[in-house]
mmCIF file of C-alpha atoms in Angstrom:
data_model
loop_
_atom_site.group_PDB
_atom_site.id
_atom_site.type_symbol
_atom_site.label_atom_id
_atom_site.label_comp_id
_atom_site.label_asym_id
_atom_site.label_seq_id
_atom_site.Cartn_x
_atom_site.Cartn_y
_atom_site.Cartn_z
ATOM 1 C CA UNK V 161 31.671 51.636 -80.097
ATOM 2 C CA UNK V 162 30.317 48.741 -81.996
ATOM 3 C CA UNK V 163 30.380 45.213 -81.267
ATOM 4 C CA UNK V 164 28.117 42.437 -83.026
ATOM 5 C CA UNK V 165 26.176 41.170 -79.440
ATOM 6 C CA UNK V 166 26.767 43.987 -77.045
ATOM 7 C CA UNK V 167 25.491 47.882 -76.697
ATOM 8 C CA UNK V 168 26.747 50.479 -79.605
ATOM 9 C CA UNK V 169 26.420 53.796 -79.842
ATOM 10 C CA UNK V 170 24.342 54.957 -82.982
ATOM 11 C CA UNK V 171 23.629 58.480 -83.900
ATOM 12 C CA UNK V 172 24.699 60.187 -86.915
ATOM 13 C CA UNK V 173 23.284 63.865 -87.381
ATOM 14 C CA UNK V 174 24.656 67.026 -86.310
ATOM 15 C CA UNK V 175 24.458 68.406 -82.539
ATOM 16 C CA UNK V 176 21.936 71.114 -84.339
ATOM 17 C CA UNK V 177 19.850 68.143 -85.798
ATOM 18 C CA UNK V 178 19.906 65.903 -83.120
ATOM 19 C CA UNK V 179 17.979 68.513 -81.119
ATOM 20 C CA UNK V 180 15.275 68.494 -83.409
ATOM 21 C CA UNK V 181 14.952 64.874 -84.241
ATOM 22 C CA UNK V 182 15.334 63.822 -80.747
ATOM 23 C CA UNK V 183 11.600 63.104 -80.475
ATOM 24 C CA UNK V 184 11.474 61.064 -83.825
ATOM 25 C CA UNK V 185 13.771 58.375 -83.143
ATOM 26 C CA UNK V 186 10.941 56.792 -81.216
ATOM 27 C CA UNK V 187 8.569 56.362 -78.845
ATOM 28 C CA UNK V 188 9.238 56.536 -75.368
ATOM 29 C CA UNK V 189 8.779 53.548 -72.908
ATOM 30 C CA UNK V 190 6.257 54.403 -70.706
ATOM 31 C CA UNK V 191 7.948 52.844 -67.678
ATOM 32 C CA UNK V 192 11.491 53.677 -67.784
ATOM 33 C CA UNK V 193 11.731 57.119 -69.553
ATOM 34 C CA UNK V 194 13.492 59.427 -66.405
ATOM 35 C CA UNK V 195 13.916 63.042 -67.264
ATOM 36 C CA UNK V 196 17.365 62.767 -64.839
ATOM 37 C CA UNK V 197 18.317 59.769 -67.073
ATOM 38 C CA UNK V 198 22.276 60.036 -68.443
ATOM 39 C CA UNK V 199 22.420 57.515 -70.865
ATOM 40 C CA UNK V 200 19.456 56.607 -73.693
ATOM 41 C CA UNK V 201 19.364 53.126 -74.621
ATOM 42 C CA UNK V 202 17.421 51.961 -78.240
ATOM 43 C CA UNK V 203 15.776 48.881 -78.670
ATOM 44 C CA UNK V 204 13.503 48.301 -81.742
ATOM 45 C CA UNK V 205 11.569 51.621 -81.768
ATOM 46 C CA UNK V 206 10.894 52.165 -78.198
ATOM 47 C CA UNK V 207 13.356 54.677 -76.314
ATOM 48 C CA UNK V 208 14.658 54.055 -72.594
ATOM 49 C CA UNK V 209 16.379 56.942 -70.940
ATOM 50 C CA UNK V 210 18.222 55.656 -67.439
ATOM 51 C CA UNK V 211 20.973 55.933 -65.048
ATOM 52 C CA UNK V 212 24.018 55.127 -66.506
ATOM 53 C CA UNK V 213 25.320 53.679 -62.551
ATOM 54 C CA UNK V 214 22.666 51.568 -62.493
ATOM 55 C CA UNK V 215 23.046 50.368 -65.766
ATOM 56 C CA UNK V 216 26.895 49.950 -64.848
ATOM 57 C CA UNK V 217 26.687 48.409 -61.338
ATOM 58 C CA UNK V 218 24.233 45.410 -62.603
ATOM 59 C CA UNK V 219 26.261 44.967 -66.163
ATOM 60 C CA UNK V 220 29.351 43.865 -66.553
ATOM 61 C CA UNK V 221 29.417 44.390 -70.309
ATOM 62 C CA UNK V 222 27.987 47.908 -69.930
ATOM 63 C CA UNK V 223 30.450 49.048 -67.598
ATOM 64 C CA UNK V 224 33.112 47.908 -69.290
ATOM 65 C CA UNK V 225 31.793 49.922 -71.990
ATOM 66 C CA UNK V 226 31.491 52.782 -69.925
ATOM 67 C CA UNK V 227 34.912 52.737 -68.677
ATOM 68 C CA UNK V 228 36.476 51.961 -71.509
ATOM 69 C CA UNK V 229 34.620 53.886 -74.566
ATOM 70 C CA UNK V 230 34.017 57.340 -74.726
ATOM 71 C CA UNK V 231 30.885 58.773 -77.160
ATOM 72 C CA UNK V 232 31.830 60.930 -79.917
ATOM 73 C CA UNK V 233 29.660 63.927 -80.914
ATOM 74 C CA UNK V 234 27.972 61.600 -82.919
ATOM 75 C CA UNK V 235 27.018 59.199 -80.252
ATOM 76 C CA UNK V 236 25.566 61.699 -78.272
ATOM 77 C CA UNK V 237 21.824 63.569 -78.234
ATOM 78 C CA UNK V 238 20.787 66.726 -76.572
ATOM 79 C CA UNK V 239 18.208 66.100 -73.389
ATOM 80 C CA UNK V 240 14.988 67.916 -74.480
ATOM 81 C CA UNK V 241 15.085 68.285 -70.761
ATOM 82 C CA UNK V 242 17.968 69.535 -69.383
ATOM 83 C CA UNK V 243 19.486 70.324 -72.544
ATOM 84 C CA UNK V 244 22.819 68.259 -71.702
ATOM 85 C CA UNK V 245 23.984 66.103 -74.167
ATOM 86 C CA UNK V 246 23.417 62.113 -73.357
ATOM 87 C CA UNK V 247 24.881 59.025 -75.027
ATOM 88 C CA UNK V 248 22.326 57.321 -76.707
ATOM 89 C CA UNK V 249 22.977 53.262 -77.049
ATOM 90 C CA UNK V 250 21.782 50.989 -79.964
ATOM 91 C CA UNK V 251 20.979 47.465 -78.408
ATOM 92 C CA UNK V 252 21.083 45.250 -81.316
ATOM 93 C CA UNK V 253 18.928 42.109 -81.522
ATOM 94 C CA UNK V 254 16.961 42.677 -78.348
ATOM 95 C CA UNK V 255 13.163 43.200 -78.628
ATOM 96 C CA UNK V 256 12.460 46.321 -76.719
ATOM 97 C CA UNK V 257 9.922 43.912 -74.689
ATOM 98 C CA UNK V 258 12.599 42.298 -73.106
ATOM 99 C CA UNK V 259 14.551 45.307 -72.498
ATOM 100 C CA UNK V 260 11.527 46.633 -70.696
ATOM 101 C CA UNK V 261 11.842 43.568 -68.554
ATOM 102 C CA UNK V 262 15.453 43.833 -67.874
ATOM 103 C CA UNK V 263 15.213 47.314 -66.814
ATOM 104 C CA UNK V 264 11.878 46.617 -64.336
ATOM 105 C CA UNK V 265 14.209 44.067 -62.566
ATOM 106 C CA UNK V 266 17.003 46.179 -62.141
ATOM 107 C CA UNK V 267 15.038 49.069 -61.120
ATOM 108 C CA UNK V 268 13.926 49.222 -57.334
ATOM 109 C CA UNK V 269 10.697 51.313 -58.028
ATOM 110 C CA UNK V 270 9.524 48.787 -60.594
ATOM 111 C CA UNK V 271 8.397 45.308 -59.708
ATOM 112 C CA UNK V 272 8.945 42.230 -62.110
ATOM 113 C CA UNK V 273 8.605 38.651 -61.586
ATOM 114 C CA UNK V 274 9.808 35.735 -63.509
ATOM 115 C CA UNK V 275 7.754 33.537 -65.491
ATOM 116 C CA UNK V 276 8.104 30.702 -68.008
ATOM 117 C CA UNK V 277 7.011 33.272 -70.402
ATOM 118 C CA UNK V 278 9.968 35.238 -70.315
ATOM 119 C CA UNK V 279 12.797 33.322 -68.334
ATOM 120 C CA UNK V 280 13.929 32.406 -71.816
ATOM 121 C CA UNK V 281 14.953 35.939 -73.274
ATOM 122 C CA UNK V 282 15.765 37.340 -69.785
ATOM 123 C CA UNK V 283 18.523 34.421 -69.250
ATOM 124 C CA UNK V 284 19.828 35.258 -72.843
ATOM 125 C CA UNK V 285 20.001 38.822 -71.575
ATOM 126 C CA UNK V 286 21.749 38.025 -68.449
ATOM 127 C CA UNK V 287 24.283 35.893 -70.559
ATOM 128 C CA UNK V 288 24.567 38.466 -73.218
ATOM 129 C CA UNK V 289 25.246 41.579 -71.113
ATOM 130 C CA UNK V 290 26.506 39.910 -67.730
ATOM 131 C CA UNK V 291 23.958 40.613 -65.584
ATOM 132 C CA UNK V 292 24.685 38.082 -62.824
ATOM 133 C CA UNK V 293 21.855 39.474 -60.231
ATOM 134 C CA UNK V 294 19.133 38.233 -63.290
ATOM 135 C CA UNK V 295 21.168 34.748 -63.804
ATOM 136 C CA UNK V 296 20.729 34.055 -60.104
ATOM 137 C CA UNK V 297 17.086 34.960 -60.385
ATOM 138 C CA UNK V 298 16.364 33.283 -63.414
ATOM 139 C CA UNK V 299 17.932 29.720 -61.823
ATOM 140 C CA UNK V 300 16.211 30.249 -58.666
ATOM 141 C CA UNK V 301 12.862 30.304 -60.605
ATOM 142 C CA UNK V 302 14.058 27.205 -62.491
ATOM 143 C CA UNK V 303 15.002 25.517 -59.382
ATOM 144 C CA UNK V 304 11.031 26.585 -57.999
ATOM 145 C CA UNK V 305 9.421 25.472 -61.238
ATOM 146 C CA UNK V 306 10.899 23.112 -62.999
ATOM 147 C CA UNK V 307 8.387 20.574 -62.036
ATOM 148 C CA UNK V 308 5.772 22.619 -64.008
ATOM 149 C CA UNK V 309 8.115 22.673 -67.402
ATOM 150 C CA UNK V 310 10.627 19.812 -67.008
ATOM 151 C CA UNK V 311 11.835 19.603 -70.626
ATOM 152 C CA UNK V 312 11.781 23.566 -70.798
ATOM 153 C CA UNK V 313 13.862 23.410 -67.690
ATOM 154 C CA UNK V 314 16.094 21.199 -69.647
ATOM 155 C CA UNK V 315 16.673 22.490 -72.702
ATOM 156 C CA UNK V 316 17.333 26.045 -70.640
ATOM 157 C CA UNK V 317 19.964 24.360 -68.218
ATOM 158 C CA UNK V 318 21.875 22.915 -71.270
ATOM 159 C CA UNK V 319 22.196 25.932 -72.887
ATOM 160 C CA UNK V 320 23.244 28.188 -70.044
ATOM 161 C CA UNK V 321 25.504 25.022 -68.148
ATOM 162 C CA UNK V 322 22.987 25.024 -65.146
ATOM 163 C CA UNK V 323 23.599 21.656 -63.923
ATOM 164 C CA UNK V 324 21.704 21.367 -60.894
ATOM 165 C CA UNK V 325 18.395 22.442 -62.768
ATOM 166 C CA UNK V 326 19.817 19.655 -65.749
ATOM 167 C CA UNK V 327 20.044 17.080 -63.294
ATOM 168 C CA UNK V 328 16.655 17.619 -61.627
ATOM 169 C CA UNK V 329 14.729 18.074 -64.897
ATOM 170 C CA UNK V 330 16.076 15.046 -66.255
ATOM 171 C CA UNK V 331 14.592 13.002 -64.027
ATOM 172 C CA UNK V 332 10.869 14.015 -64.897
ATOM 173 C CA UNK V 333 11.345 14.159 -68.218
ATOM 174 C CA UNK V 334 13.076 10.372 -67.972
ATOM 175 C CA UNK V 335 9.798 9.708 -65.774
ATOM 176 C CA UNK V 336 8.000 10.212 -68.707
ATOM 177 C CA UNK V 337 9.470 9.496 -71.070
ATOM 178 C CA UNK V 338 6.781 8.775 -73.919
ATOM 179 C CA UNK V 339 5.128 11.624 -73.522
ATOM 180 C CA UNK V 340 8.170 13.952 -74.016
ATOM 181 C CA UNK V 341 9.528 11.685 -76.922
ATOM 182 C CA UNK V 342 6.174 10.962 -78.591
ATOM 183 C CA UNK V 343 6.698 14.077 -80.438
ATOM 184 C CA UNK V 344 9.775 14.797 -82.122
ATOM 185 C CA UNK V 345 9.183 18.547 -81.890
ATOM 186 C CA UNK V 346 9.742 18.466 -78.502
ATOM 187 C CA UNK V 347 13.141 17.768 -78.779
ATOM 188 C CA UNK V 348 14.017 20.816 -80.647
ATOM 189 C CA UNK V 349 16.335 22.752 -78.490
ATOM 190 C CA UNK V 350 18.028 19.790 -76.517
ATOM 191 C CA UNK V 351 21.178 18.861 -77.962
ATOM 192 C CA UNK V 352 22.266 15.265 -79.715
ATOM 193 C CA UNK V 353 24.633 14.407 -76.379
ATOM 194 C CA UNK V 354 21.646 15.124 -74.272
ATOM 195 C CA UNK V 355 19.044 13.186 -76.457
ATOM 196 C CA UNK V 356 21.443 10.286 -76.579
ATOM 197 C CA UNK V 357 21.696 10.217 -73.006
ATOM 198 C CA UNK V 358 18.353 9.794 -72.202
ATOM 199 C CA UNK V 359 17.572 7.288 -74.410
ATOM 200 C CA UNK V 360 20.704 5.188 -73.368
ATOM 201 C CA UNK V 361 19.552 5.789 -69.061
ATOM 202 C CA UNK V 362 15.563 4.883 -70.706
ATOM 203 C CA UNK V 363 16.907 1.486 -72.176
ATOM 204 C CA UNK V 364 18.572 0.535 -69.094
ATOM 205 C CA UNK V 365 15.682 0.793 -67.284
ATOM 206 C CA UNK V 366 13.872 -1.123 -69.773
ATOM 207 C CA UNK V 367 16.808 -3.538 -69.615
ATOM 208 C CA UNK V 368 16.547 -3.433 -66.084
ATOM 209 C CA UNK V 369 12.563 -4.254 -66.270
ATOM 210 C CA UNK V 370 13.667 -7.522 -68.278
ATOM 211 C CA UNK V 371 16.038 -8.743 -65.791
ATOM 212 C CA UNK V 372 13.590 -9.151 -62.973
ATOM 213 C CA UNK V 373 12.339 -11.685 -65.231
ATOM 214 C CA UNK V 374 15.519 -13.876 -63.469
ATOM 215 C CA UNK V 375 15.366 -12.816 -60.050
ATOM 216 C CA UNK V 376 16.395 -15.005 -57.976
ATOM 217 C CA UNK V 377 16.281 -15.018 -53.811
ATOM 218 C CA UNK V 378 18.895 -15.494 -51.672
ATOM 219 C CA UNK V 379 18.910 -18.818 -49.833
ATOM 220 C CA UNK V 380 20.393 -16.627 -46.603
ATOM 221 C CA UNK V 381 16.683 -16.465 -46.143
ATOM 222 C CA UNK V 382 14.501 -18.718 -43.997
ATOM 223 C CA UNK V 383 12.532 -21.181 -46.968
ATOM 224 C CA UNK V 384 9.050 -19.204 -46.138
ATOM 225 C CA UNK V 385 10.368 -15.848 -45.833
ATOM 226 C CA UNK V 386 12.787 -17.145 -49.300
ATOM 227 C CA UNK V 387 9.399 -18.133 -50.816
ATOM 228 C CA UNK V 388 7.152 -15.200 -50.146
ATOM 229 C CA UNK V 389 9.847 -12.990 -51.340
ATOM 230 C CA UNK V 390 9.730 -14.669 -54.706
ATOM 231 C CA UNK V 391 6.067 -14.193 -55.228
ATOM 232 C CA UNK V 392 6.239 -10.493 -53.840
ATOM 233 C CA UNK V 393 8.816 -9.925 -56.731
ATOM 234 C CA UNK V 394 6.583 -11.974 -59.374
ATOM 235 C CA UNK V 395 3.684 -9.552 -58.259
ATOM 236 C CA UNK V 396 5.827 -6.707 -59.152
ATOM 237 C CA UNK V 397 7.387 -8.027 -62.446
ATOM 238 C CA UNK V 398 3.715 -7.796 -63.370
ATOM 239 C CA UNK V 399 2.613 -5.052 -62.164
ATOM 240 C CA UNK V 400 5.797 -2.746 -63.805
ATOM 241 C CA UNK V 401 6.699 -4.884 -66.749
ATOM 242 C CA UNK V 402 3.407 -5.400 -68.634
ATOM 243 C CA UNK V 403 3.270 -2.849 -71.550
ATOM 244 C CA UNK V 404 2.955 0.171 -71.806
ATOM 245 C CA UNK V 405 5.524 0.042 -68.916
ATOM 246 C CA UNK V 406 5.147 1.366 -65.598
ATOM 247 C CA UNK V 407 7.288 4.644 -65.385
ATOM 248 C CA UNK V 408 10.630 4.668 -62.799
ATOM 249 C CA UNK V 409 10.009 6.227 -60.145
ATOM 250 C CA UNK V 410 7.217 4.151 -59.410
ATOM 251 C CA UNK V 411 9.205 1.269 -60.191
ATOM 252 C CA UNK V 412 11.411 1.977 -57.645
ATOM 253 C CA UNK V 413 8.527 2.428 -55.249
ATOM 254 C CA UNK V 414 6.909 -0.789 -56.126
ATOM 255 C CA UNK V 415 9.987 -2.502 -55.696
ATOM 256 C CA UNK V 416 10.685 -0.945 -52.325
ATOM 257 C CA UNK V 417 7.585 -1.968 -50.751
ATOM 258 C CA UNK V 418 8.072 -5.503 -50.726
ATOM 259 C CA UNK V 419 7.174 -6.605 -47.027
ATOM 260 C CA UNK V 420 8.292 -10.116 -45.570
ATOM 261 C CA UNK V 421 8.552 -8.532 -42.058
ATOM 262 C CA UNK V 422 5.791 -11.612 -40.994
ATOM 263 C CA UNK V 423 7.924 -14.516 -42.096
ATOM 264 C CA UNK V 424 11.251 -13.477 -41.032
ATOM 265 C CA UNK V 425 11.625 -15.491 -37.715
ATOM 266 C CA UNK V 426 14.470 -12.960 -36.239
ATOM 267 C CA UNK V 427 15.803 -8.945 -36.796
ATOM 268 C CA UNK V 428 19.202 -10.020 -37.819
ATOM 269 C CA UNK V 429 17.643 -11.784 -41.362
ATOM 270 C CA UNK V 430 14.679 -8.894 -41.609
ATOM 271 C CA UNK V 431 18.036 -6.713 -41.489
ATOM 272 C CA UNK V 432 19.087 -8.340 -44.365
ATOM 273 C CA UNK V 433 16.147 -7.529 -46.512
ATOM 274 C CA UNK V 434 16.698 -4.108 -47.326
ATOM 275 C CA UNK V 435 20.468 -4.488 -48.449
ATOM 276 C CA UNK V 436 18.931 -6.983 -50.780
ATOM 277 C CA UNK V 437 16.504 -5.144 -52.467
ATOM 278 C CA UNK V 438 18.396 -2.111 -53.135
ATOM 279 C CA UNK V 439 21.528 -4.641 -54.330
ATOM 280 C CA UNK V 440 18.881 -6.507 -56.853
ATOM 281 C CA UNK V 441 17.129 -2.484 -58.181
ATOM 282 C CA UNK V 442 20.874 -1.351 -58.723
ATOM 283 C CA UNK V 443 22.422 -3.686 -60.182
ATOM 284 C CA UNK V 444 19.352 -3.657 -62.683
ATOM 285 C CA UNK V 445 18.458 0.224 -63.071
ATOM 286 C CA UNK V 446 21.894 1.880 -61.772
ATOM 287 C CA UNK V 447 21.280 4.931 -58.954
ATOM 288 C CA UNK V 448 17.871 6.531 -58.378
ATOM 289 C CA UNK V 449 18.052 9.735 -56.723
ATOM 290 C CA UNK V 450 14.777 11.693 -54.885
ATOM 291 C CA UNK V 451 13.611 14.911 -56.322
ATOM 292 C CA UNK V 452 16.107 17.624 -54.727
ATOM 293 C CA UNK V 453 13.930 20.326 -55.077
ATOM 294 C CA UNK V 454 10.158 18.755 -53.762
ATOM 295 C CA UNK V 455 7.035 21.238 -53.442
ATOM 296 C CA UNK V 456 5.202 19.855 -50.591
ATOM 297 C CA UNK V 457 1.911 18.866 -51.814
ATOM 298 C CA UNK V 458 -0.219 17.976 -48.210
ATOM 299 C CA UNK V 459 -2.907 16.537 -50.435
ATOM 300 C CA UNK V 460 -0.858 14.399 -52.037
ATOM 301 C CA UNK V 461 1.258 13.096 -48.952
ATOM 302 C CA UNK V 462 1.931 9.361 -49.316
ATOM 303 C CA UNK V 463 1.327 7.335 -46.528
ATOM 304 C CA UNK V 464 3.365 6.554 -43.774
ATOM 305 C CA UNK V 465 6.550 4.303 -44.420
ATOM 306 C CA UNK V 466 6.065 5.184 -48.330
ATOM 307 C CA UNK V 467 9.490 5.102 -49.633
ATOM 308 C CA UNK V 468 10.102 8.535 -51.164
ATOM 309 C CA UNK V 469 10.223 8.144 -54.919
ATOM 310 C CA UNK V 470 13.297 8.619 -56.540
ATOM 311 C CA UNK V 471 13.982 8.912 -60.427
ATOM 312 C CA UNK V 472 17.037 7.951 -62.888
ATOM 313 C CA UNK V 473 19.179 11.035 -63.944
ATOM 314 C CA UNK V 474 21.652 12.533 -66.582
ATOM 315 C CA UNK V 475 24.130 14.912 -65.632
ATOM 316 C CA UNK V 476 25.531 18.200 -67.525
ATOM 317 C CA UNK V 477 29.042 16.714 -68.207
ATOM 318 C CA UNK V 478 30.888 16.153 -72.191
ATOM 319 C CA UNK V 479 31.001 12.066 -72.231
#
């Protein structure tokens, strides 16, 4: 059974010969290499011999294979072992690495955890074979860690549709946006949609930084409160819109913490305040959303009545 991207069966000597040769195919992994083992799977020149259920409960492509494919003589090798003949399975394209890794997470008496090292290949895996279990785990980690790699995050999400992590890791890498796009290497990986969509949201915030160049307060205001308000938003025009620009989130921040509380001479008009800011900040930078995923960082706790920061987003969707 061959296909291009899934498991084949490969062996093409004689019952007589395959007994012999059994031990030069390759070496054996030194982790998952079970005498009981029913099925032999190939990758590179390492040799894994496992359970063919457990292979076929986490694997939707394998058992489908299983089920539907049945190993000629040819397919099959004689167990040193136990002397019953096993299907051996030719994974093409893997790196027997990764394989390794695959098999230690499916395995309960192995213990593997995820890392920016590998999430790459093992999310390839999990697309390439159907492993759903390792998709979930891979995302979760994402969802953990995608403050640490933002644009690896990123390009990841786009590739495997993961729009929650998209969303989440396009607001960092929107929050700094210089650094990420200084280098045109970095963008290897991300697609032309996605590319163009960030630099469309990161000139409307730059548009948005020009605009509160024209502010202008709204005479509902007592003429003192009207007044102080003005100057609060000169202060911030610049503070964010001197070059190299302030980044958004602290933007938003900035804007947020404009206090007239002292020169509003009733609630009703202090009420007002609010519903004016966030008017003026969206109808200049469009919707800010917090962080959905935050790791609570006690040393960095802002102080009390900090607005939380929030960040402009793309979303995973063909415009």
């Amino acid at each position: 059974m061959a296909f291009s991207t899934s498991p084949t069966y490969s062996n093409k000597s004689s019952p007589t010969e395959r007994l012999g040769k059994n031990e030069k195919i390759g070496r054996r992994s030194e982790i998952h290499f079970y005498d009981d083992g029913d099925v032999e799977l190939t990758a590179e020149n390492i040799t894994f011999r496992i359970h063919k259920n457990i292979l076929a409960l986490s694997s939707q492509a394998f058992s489908g294979m299983f089920m539907s494919a049945k190993p000629t003589d040819e397919d099959l090798i004689i167990s040193s072992t136990t002397g019953k003949s096993i299907p051996r399975i030719e994974l093409r394209d893997d790196a027997a690495p990764d394989i390794e890794k695959l098999l230690s997470f499916l395995y309960p008496n192995t213990f593997f955890e995820i890392s920016w090292d590998d999430v790459a290949s093992l999310l390839r895996l999990a697309d390439k074979y159907i492993v759903e279990t390792l998709t979930s785990a891979c995302v979760a980690f994402l969802k953990r860690s995608y403050q640490e790699e933002p644009l690896q995050a990123l390009k990841l999400s786009e590739v495997y549709r993961i729009s929650t992590v998209y969303k989440e890791s396009s607001k960092l890498v929107l929050d700094n946006f210089e650094q990420f796009f200084y280098e045109p290497k970095n963008l290897i990986g991300l697609s032309r949609n996605t590319i163009n969509k960030l630099k469309v949201s990161r000139q409307q915030y730059v548009e948005g930084l020009n605009k509160l160049y024209c502010v202008t307060v709204d005479r509902r205001f007592p003429p003192l409160a009207t007044e102080h308000l003005r100057s609060k938003f000169e202060e911030c025009v610049k503070d964010i819109c001197t070059f190299p620009f302030q980044v958004p989130s602290y933007s938003w921040m900035k804007l947020h913490q404009v206090d007239c509380s002292k020169h509003f001479e009733c609630r009703e008009e202090l009420r007002r305040l609010k519903p004016f800011i966030n008017e003026r900040i969206t109808t200049f930078f469009g919707d800010y959303e917090p962080l959905a995923w935050s790791r609570s960082q006690p040393s960095n706790t802002p102080p009390p009545n900090t607005p939380e920061a929030r960040y402009p987003f793309i979303e995973l969707r063909d415009d």
